[in-house]
PDB file of C-alpha atoms in Angstrom:
ATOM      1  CA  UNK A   1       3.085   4.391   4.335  1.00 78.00           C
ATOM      2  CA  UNK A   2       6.648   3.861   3.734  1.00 71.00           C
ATOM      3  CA  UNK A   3       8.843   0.998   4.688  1.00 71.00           C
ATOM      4  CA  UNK A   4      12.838   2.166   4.925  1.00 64.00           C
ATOM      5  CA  UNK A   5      15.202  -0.286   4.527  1.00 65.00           C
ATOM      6  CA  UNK A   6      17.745  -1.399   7.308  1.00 45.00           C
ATOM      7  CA  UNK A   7      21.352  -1.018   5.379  1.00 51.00           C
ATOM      8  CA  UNK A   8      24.704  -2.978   5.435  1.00 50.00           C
ATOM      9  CA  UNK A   9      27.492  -0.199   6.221  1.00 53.00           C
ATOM     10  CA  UNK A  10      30.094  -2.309   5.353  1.00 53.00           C
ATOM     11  CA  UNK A  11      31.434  -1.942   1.966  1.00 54.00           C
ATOM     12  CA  UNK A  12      29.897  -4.604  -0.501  1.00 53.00           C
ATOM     13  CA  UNK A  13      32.033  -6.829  -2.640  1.00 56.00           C
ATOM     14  CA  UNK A  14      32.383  -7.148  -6.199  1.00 59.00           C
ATOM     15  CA  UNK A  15      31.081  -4.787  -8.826  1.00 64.00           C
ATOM     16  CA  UNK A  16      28.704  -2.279  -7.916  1.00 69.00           C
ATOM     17  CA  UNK A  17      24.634  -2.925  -7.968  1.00 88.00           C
ATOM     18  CA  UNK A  18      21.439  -1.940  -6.497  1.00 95.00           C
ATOM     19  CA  UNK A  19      19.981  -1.003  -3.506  1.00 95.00           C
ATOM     20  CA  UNK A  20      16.518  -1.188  -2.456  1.00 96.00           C
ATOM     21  CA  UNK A  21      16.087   1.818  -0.311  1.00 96.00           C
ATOM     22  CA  UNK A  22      12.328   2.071   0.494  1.00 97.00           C
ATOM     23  CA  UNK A  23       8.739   0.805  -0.383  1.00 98.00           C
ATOM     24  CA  UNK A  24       5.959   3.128  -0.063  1.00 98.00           C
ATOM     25  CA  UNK A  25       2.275   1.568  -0.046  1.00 98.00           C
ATOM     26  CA  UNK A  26      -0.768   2.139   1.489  1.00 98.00           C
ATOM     27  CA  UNK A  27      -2.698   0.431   4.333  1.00 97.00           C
ATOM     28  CA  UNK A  28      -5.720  -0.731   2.076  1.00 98.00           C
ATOM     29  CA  UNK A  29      -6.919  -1.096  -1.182  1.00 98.00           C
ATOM     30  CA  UNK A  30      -9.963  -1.984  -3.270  1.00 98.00           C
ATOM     31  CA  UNK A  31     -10.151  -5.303  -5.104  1.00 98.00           C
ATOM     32  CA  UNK A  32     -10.242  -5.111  -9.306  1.00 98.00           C
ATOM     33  CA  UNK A  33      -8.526  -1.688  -9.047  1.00 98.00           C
ATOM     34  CA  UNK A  34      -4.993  -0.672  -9.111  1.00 98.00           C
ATOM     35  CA  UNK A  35      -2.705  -1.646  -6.438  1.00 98.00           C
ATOM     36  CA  UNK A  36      -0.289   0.987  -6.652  1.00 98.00           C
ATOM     37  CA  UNK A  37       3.138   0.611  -4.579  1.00 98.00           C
ATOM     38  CA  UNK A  38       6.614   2.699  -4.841  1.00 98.00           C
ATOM     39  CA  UNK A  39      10.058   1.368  -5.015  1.00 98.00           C
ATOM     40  CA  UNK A  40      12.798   3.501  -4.830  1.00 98.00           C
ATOM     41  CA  UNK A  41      16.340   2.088  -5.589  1.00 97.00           C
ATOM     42  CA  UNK A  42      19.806   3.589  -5.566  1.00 96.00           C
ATOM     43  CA  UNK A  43      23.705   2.208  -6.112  1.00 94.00           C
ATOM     44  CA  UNK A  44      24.690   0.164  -3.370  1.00 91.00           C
ATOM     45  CA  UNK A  45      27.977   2.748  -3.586  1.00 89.00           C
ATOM     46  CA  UNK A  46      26.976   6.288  -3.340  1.00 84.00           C
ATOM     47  CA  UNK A  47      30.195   7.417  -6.038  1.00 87.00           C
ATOM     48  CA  UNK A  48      28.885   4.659  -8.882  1.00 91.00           C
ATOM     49  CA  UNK A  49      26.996   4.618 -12.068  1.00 93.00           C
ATOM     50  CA  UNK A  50      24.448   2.091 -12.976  1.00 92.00           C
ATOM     51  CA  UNK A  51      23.192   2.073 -16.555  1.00 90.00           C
ATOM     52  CA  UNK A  52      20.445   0.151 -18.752  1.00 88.00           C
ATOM     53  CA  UNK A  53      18.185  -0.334 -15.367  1.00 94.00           C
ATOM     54  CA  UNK A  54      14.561  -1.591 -16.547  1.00 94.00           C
ATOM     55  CA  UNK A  55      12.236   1.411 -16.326  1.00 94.00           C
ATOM     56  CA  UNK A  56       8.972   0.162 -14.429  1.00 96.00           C
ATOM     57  CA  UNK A  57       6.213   2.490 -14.024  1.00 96.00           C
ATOM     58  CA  UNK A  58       2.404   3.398 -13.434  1.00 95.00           C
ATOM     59  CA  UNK A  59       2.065   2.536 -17.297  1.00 93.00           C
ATOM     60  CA  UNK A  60       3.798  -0.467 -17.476  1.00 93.00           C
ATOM     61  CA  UNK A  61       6.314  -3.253 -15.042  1.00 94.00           C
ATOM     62  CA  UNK A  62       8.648  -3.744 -18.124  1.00 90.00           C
ATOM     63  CA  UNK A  63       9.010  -7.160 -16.661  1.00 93.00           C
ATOM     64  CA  UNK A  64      10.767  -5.622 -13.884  1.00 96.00           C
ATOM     65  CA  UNK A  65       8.555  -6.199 -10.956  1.00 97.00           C
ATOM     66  CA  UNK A  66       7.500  -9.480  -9.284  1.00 97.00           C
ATOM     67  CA  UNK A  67       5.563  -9.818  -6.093  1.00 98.00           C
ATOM     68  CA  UNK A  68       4.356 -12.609  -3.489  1.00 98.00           C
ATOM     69  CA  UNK A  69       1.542 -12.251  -1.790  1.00 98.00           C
ATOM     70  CA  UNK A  70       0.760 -14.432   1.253  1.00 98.00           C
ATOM     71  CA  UNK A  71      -2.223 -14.171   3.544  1.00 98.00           C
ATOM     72  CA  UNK A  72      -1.260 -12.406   6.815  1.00 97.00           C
ATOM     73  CA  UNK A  73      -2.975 -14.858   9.385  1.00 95.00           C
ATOM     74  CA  UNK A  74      -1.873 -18.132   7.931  1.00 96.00           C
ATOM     75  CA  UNK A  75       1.588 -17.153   6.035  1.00 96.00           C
ATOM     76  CA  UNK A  76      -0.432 -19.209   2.673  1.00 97.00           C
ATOM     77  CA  UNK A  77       1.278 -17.875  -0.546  1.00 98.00           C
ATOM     78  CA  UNK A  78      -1.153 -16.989  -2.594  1.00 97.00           C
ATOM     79  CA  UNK A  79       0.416 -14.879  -5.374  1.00 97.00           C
ATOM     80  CA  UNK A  80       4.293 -15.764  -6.878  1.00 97.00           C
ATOM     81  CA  UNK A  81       5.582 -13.711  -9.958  1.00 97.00           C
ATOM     82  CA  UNK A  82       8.698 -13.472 -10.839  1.00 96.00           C
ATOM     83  CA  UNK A  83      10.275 -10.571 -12.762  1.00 96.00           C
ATOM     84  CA  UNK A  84      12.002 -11.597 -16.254  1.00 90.00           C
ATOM     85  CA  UNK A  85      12.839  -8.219 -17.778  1.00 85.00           C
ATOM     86  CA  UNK A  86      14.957  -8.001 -21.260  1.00 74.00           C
ATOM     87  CA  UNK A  87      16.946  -4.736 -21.240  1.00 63.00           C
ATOM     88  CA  UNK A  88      17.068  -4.210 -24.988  1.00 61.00           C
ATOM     89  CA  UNK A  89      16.545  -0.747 -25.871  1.00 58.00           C
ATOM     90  CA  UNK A  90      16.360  -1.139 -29.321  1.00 58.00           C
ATOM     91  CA  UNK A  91      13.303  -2.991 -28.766  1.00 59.00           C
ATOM     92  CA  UNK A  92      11.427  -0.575 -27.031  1.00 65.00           C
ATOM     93  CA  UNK A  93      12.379  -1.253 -23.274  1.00 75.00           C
ATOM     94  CA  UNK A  94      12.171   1.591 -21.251  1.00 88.00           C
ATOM     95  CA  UNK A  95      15.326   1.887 -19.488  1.00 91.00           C
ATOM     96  CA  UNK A  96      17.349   4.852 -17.289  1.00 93.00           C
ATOM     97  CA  UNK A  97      20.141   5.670 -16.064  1.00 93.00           C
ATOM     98  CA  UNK A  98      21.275   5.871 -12.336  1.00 95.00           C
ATOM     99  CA  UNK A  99      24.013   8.548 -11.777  1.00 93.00           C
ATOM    100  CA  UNK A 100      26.525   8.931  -9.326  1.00 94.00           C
ATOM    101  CA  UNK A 101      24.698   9.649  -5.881  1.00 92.00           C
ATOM    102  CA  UNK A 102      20.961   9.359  -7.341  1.00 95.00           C
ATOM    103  CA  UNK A 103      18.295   7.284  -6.937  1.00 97.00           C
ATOM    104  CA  UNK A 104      15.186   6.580  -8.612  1.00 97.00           C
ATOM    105  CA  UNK A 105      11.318   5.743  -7.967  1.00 98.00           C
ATOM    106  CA  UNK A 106       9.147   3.536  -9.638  1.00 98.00           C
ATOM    107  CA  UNK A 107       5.182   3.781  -9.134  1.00 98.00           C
ATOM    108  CA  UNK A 108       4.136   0.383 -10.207  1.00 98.00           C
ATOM    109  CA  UNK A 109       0.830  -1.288 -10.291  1.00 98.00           C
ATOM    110  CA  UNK A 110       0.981  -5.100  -9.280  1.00 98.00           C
ATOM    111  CA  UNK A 111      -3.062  -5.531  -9.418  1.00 98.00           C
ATOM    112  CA  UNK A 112      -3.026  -7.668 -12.490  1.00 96.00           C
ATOM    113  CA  UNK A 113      -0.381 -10.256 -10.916  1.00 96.00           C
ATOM    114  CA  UNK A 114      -3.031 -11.080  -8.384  1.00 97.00           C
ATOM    115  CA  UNK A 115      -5.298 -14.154  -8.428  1.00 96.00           C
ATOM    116  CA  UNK A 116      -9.017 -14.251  -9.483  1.00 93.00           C
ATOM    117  CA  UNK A 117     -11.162 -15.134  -7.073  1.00 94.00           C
ATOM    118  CA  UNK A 118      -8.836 -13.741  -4.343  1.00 97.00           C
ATOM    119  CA  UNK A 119     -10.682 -13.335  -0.780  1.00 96.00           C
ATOM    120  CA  UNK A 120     -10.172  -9.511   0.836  1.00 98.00           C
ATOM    121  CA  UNK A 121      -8.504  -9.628   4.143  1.00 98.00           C
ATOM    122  CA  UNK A 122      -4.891  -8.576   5.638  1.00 98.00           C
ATOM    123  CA  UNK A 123      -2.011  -9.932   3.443  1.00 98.00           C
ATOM    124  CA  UNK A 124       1.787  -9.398   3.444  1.00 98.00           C
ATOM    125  CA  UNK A 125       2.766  -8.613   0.230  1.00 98.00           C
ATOM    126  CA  UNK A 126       6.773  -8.241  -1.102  1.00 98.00           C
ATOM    127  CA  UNK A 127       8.122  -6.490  -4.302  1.00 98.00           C
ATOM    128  CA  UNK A 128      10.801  -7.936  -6.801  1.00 98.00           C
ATOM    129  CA  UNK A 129      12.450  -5.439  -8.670  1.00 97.00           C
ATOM    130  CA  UNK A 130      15.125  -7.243 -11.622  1.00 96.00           C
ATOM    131  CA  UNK A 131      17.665  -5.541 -13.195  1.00 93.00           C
ATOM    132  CA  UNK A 132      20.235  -8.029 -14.691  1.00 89.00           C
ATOM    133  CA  UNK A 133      22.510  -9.124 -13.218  1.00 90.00           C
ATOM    134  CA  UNK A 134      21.087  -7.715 -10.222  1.00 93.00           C
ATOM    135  CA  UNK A 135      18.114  -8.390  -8.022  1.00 94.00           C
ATOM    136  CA  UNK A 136      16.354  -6.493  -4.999  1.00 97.00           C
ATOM    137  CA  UNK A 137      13.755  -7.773  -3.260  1.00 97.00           C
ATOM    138  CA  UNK A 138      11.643  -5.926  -0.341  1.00 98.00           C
ATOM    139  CA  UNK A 139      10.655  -6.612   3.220  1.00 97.00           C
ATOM    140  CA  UNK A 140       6.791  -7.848   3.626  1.00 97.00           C
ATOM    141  CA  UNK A 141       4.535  -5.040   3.849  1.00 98.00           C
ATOM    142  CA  UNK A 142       1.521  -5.115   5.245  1.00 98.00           C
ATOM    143  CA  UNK A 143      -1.503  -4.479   3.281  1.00 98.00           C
ATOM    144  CA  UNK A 144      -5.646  -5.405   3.484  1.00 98.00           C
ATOM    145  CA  UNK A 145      -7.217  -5.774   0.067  1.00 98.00           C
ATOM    146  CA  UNK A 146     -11.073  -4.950   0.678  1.00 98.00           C
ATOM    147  CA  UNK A 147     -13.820  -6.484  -1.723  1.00 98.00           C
ATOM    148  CA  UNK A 148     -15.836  -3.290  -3.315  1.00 98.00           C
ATOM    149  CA  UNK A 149     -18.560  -2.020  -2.555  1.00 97.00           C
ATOM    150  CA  UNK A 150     -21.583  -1.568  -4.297  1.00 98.00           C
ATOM    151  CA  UNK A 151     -20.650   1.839  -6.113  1.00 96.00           C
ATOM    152  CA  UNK A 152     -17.177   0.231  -6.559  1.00 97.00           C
ATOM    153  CA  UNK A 153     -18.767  -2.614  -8.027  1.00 98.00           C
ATOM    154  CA  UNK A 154     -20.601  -0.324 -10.632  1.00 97.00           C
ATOM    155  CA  UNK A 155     -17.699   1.211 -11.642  1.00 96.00           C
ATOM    156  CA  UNK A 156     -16.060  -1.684 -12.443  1.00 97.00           C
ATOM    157  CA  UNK A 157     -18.784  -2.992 -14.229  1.00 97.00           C
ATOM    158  CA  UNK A 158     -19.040  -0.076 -16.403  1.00 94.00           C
ATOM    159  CA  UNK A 159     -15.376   0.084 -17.153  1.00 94.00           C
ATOM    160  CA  UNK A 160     -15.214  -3.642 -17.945  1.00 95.00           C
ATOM    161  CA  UNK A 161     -15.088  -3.368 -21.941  1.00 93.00           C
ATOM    162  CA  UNK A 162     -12.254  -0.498 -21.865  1.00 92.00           C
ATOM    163  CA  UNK A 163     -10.194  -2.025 -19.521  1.00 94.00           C
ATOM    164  CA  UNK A 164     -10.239  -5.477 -21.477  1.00 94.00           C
ATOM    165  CA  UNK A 165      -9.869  -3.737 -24.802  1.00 92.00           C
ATOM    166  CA  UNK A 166      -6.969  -1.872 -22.962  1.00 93.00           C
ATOM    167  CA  UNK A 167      -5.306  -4.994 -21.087  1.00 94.00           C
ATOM    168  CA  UNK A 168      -4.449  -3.260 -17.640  1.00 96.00           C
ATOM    169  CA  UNK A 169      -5.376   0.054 -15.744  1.00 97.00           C
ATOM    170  CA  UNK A 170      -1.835   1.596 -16.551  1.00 96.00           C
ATOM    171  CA  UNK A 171      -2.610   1.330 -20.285  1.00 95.00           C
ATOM    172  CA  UNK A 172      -6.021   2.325 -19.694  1.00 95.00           C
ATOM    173  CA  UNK A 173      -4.784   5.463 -18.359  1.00 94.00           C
ATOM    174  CA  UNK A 174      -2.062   5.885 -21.135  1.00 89.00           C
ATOM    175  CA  UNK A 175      -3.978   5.332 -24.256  1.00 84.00           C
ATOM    176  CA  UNK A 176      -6.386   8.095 -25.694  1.00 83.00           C
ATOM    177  CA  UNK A 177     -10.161   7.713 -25.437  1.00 80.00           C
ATOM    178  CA  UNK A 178     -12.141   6.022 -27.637  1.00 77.00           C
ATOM    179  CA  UNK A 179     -13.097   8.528 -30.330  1.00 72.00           C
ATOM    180  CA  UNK A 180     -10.372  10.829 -29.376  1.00 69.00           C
ATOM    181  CA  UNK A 181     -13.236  12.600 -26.493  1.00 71.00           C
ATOM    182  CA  UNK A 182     -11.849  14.299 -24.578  1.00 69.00           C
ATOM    183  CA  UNK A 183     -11.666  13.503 -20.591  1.00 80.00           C
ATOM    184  CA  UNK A 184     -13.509  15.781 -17.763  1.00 68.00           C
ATOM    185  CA  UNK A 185     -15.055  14.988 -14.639  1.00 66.00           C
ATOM    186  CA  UNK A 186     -13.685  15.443 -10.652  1.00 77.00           C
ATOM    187  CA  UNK A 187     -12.413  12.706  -8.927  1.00 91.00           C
ATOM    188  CA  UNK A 188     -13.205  12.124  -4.921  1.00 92.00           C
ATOM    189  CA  UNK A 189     -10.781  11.963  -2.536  1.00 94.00           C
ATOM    190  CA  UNK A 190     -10.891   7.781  -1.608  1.00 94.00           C
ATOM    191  CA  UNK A 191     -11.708   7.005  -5.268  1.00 97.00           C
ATOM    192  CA  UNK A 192      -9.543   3.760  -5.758  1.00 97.00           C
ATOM    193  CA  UNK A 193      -9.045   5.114  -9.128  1.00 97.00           C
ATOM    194  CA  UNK A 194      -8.033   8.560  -8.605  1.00 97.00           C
ATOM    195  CA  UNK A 195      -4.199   8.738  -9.949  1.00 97.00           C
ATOM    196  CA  UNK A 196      -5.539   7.167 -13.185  1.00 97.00           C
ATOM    197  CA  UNK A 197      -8.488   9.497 -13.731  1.00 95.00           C
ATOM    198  CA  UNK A 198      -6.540  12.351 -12.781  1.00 96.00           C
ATOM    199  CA  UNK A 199      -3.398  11.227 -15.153  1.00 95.00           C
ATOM    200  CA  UNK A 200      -5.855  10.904 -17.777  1.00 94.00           C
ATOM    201  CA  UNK A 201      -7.480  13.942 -17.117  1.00 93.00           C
ATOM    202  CA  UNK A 202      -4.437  15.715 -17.591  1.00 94.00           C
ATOM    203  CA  UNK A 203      -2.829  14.197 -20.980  1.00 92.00           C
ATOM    204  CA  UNK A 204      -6.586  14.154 -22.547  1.00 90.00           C
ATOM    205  CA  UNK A 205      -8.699  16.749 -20.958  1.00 89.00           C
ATOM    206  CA  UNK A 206     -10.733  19.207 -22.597  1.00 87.00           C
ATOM    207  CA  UNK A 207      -9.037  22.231 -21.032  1.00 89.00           C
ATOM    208  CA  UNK A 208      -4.938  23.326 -21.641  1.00 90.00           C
ATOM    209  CA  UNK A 209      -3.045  22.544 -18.785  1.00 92.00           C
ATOM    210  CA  UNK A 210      -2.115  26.215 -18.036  1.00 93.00           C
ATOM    211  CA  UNK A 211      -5.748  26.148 -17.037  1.00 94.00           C
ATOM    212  CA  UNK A 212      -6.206  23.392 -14.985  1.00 93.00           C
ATOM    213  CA  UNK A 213      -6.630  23.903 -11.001  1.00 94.00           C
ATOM    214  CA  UNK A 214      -4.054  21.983  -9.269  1.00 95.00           C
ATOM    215  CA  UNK A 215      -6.386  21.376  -6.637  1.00 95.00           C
ATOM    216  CA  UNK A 216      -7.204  19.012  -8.598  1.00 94.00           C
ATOM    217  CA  UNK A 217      -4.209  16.883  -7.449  1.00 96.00           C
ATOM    218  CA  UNK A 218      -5.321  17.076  -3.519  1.00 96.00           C
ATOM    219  CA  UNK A 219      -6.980  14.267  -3.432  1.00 96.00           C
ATOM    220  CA  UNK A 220      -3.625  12.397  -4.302  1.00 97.00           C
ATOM    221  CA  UNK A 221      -2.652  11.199  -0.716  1.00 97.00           C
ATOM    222  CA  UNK A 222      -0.932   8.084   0.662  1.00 97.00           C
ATOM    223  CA  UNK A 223       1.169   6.568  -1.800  1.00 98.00           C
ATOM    224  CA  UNK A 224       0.364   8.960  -4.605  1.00 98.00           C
ATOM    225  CA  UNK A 225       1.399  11.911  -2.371  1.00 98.00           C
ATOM    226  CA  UNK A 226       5.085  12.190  -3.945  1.00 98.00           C
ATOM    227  CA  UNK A 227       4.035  11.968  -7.620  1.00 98.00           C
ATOM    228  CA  UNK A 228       1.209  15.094  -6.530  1.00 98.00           C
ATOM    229  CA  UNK A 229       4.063  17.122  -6.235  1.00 98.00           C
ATOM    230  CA  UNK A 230       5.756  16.731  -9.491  1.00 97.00           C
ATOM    231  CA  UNK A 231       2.183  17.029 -11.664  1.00 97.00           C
ATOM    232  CA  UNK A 232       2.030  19.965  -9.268  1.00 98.00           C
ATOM    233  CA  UNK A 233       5.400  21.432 -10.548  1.00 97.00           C
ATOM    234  CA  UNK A 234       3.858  20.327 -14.414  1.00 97.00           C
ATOM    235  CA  UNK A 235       0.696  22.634 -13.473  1.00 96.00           C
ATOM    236  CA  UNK A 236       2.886  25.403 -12.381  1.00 97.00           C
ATOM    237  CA  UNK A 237       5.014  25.016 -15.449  1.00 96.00           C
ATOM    238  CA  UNK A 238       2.684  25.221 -17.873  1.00 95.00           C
ATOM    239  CA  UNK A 239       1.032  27.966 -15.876  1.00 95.00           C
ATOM    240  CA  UNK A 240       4.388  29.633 -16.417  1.00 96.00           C
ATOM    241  CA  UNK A 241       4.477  30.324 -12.308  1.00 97.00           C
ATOM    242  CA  UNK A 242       8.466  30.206 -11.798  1.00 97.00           C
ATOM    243  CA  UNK A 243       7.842  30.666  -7.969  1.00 98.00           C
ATOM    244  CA  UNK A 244       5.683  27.952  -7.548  1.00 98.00           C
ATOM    245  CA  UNK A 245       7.070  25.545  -9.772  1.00 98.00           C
ATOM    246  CA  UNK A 246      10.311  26.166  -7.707  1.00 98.00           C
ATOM    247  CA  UNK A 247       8.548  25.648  -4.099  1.00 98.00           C
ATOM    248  CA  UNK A 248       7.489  21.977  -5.750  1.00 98.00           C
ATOM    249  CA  UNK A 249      10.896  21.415  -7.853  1.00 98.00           C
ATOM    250  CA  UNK A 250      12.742  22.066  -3.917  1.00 98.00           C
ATOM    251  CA  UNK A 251      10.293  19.685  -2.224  1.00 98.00           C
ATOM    252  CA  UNK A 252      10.988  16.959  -4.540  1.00 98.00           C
ATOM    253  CA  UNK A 253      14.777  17.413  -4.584  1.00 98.00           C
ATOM    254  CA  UNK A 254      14.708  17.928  -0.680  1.00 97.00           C
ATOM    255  CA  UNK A 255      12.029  15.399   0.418  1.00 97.00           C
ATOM    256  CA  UNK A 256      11.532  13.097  -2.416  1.00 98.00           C
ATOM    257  CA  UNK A 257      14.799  12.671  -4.486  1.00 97.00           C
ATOM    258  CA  UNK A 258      13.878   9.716  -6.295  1.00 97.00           C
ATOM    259  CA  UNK A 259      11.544  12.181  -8.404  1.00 98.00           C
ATOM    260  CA  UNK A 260      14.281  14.820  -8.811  1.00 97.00           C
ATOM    261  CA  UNK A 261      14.496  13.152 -12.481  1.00 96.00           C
ATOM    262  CA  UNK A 262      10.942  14.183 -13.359  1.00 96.00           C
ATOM    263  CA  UNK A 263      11.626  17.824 -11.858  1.00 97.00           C
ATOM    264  CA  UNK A 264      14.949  17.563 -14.440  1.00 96.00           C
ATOM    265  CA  UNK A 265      12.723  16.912 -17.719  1.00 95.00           C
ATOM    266  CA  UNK A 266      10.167  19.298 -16.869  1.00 96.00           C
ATOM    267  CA  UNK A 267      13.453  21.773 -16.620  1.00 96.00           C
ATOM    268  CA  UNK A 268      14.914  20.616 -19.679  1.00 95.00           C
ATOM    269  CA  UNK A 269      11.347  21.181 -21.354  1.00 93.00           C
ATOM    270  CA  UNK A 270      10.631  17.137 -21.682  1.00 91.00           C
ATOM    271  CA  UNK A 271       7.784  17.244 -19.899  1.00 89.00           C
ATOM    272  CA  UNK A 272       5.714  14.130 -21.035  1.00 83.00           C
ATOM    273  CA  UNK A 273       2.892  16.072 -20.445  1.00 87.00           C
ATOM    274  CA  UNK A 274       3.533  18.595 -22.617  1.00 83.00           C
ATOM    275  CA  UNK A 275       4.367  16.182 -25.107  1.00 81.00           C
ATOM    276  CA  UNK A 276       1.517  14.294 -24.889  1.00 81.00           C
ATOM    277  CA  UNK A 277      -0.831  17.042 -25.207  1.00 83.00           C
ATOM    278  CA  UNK A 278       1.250  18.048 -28.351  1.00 80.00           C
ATOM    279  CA  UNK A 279       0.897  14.705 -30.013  1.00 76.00           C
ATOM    280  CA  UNK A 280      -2.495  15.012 -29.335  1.00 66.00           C
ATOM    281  CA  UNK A 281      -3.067  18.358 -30.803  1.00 63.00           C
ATOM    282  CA  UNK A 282      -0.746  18.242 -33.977  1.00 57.00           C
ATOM    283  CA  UNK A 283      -3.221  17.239 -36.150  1.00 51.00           C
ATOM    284  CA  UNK A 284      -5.787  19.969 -35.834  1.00 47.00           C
ATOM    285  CA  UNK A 285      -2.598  22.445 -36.418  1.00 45.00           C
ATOM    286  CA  UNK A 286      -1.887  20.586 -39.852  1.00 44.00           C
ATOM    287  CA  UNK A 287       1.749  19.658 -39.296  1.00 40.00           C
TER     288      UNK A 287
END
């Protein structure tokens, strides 16, 4: 589901900053597992440059993101985090760079900012995205968060100790296994944990990516549906299927431009795939 943003055509004053042009979210998720939202923001003047913007992601908010989180029948805040990123590159912030005419997305997960003990139901929920000296904020969207069910529950339950050791699901997804095993297994289409298992799957599974099915990724609907399409073009490049990759790299410039940057590594051959499959096998090579 994607919420566009009404904009001001009148020119703005004063230096150039950001724009919030759309969140993307779905209609329900699963409480205890990721609550994964898209922000996509641009120059608020099509012909400017913005530089050292705080790179949020499934792996990590950098600080960037805040949310509130009120309940939908009575308007009751429930949730208030505010985004304090430091854009210092030399300590290890992410950061990017938005060029004349582009914009960016951002697929972050805002489960951990959420209160224990929180009761499911419908809530309106609104994204903070901070990039010094400038600050956009989003519409309500909204959202019903749905206690888990009994398989749910198990899952959760047997994830527990990695996800603590790990501190959040984006870093649970990022870091290798313990023991270095590899990662297998399908995923089902619903599975509130299905862009994390399949991300996984891909930097740490058993198999090279060349040979990985990439109908794998069609379980990736809603909210993930964008990002399918670029691991899609990853398959198809590692595959070494020009055609293909090209049908995804045209849907993402066309359809989904905020990606277009991903499409532009994979290109330049940065994929961060690639890489981390590299990393991972250096060590058997020796060097």
């Amino acid at each position: 589901m994607s919420d566009e943003l009404a904009r001001d055509d009148a020119p703005p004053a004063g230096p150039p900053g950001l724009a919030l042009r759309s969140l993307d979210h779905d209609r329900r998720y699963v409480l205890g597992f990721p609550l994964h939202v898209a922000i996509t923001v641009c120059a608020d003047r099509p012909g400017t440059c913005i530089r050292r913007l705080p790179r949020a992601s499934w792996a990590g908010n950098a600080g960037a993101i805040g949310v509130r989180l009120a309940r939908a029948d009575t308007g009751e805040e429930v949730a208030r985090i505010e985004p304090s990123p430091i854009v210092i590159r030399e300590l290890g912030t992410p950061v990017f760079i938005l060029d004349p005419g582009a914009c960016r997305r951002m697929l972050v997960d805002v489960s951990s900012y959420l209160p224990a003990g929180l009761a499911p139901g419908p809530h309106a929920l609104t994204i903070v995205y901070a990039a010094p000296p400038d600050r956009v904020e989003s519409p309500p969207a909204p959202i019903e968060l749905a206690a888990p069910g009994p398989e749910e529950q198990e899952v959760l339950r047997q994830l527990a100790p990695e996800l603590a050791r790990a501190g959040s699901w984006g870093r649970w997804t990022d870091l290798p296994p313990d023991g270095g095993a590899p990662v297998s297994g399908s995923v089902e289409p619903g599975d509130p944990l299905r862009f994390n298992r399949i991300v996984r799957a891909l930097m740490y599974g058993p198999e090279p990516l060349c040979d990985v099915d990439p109908a794998l990724l069609d379980v990736l609907d809603g909210v993930y549906a964008p990002e399918a399409h670029a691991l899609r073009a990853e398959l198809h490049a590692a595959r070494g299927d020009a055609a293909r990759f090209a049908e995804q790299a045209e849907i993402i410039r066309t359809r989904y431009p905020g990606l277009a940057w991903w499409i532009d590594r994979i290109e330049a051959g940065q994929s961060e795939l690639g890489f981390v499959r590299a990393c991972r096998e250096r060590p058997r090579g020796g060097g």
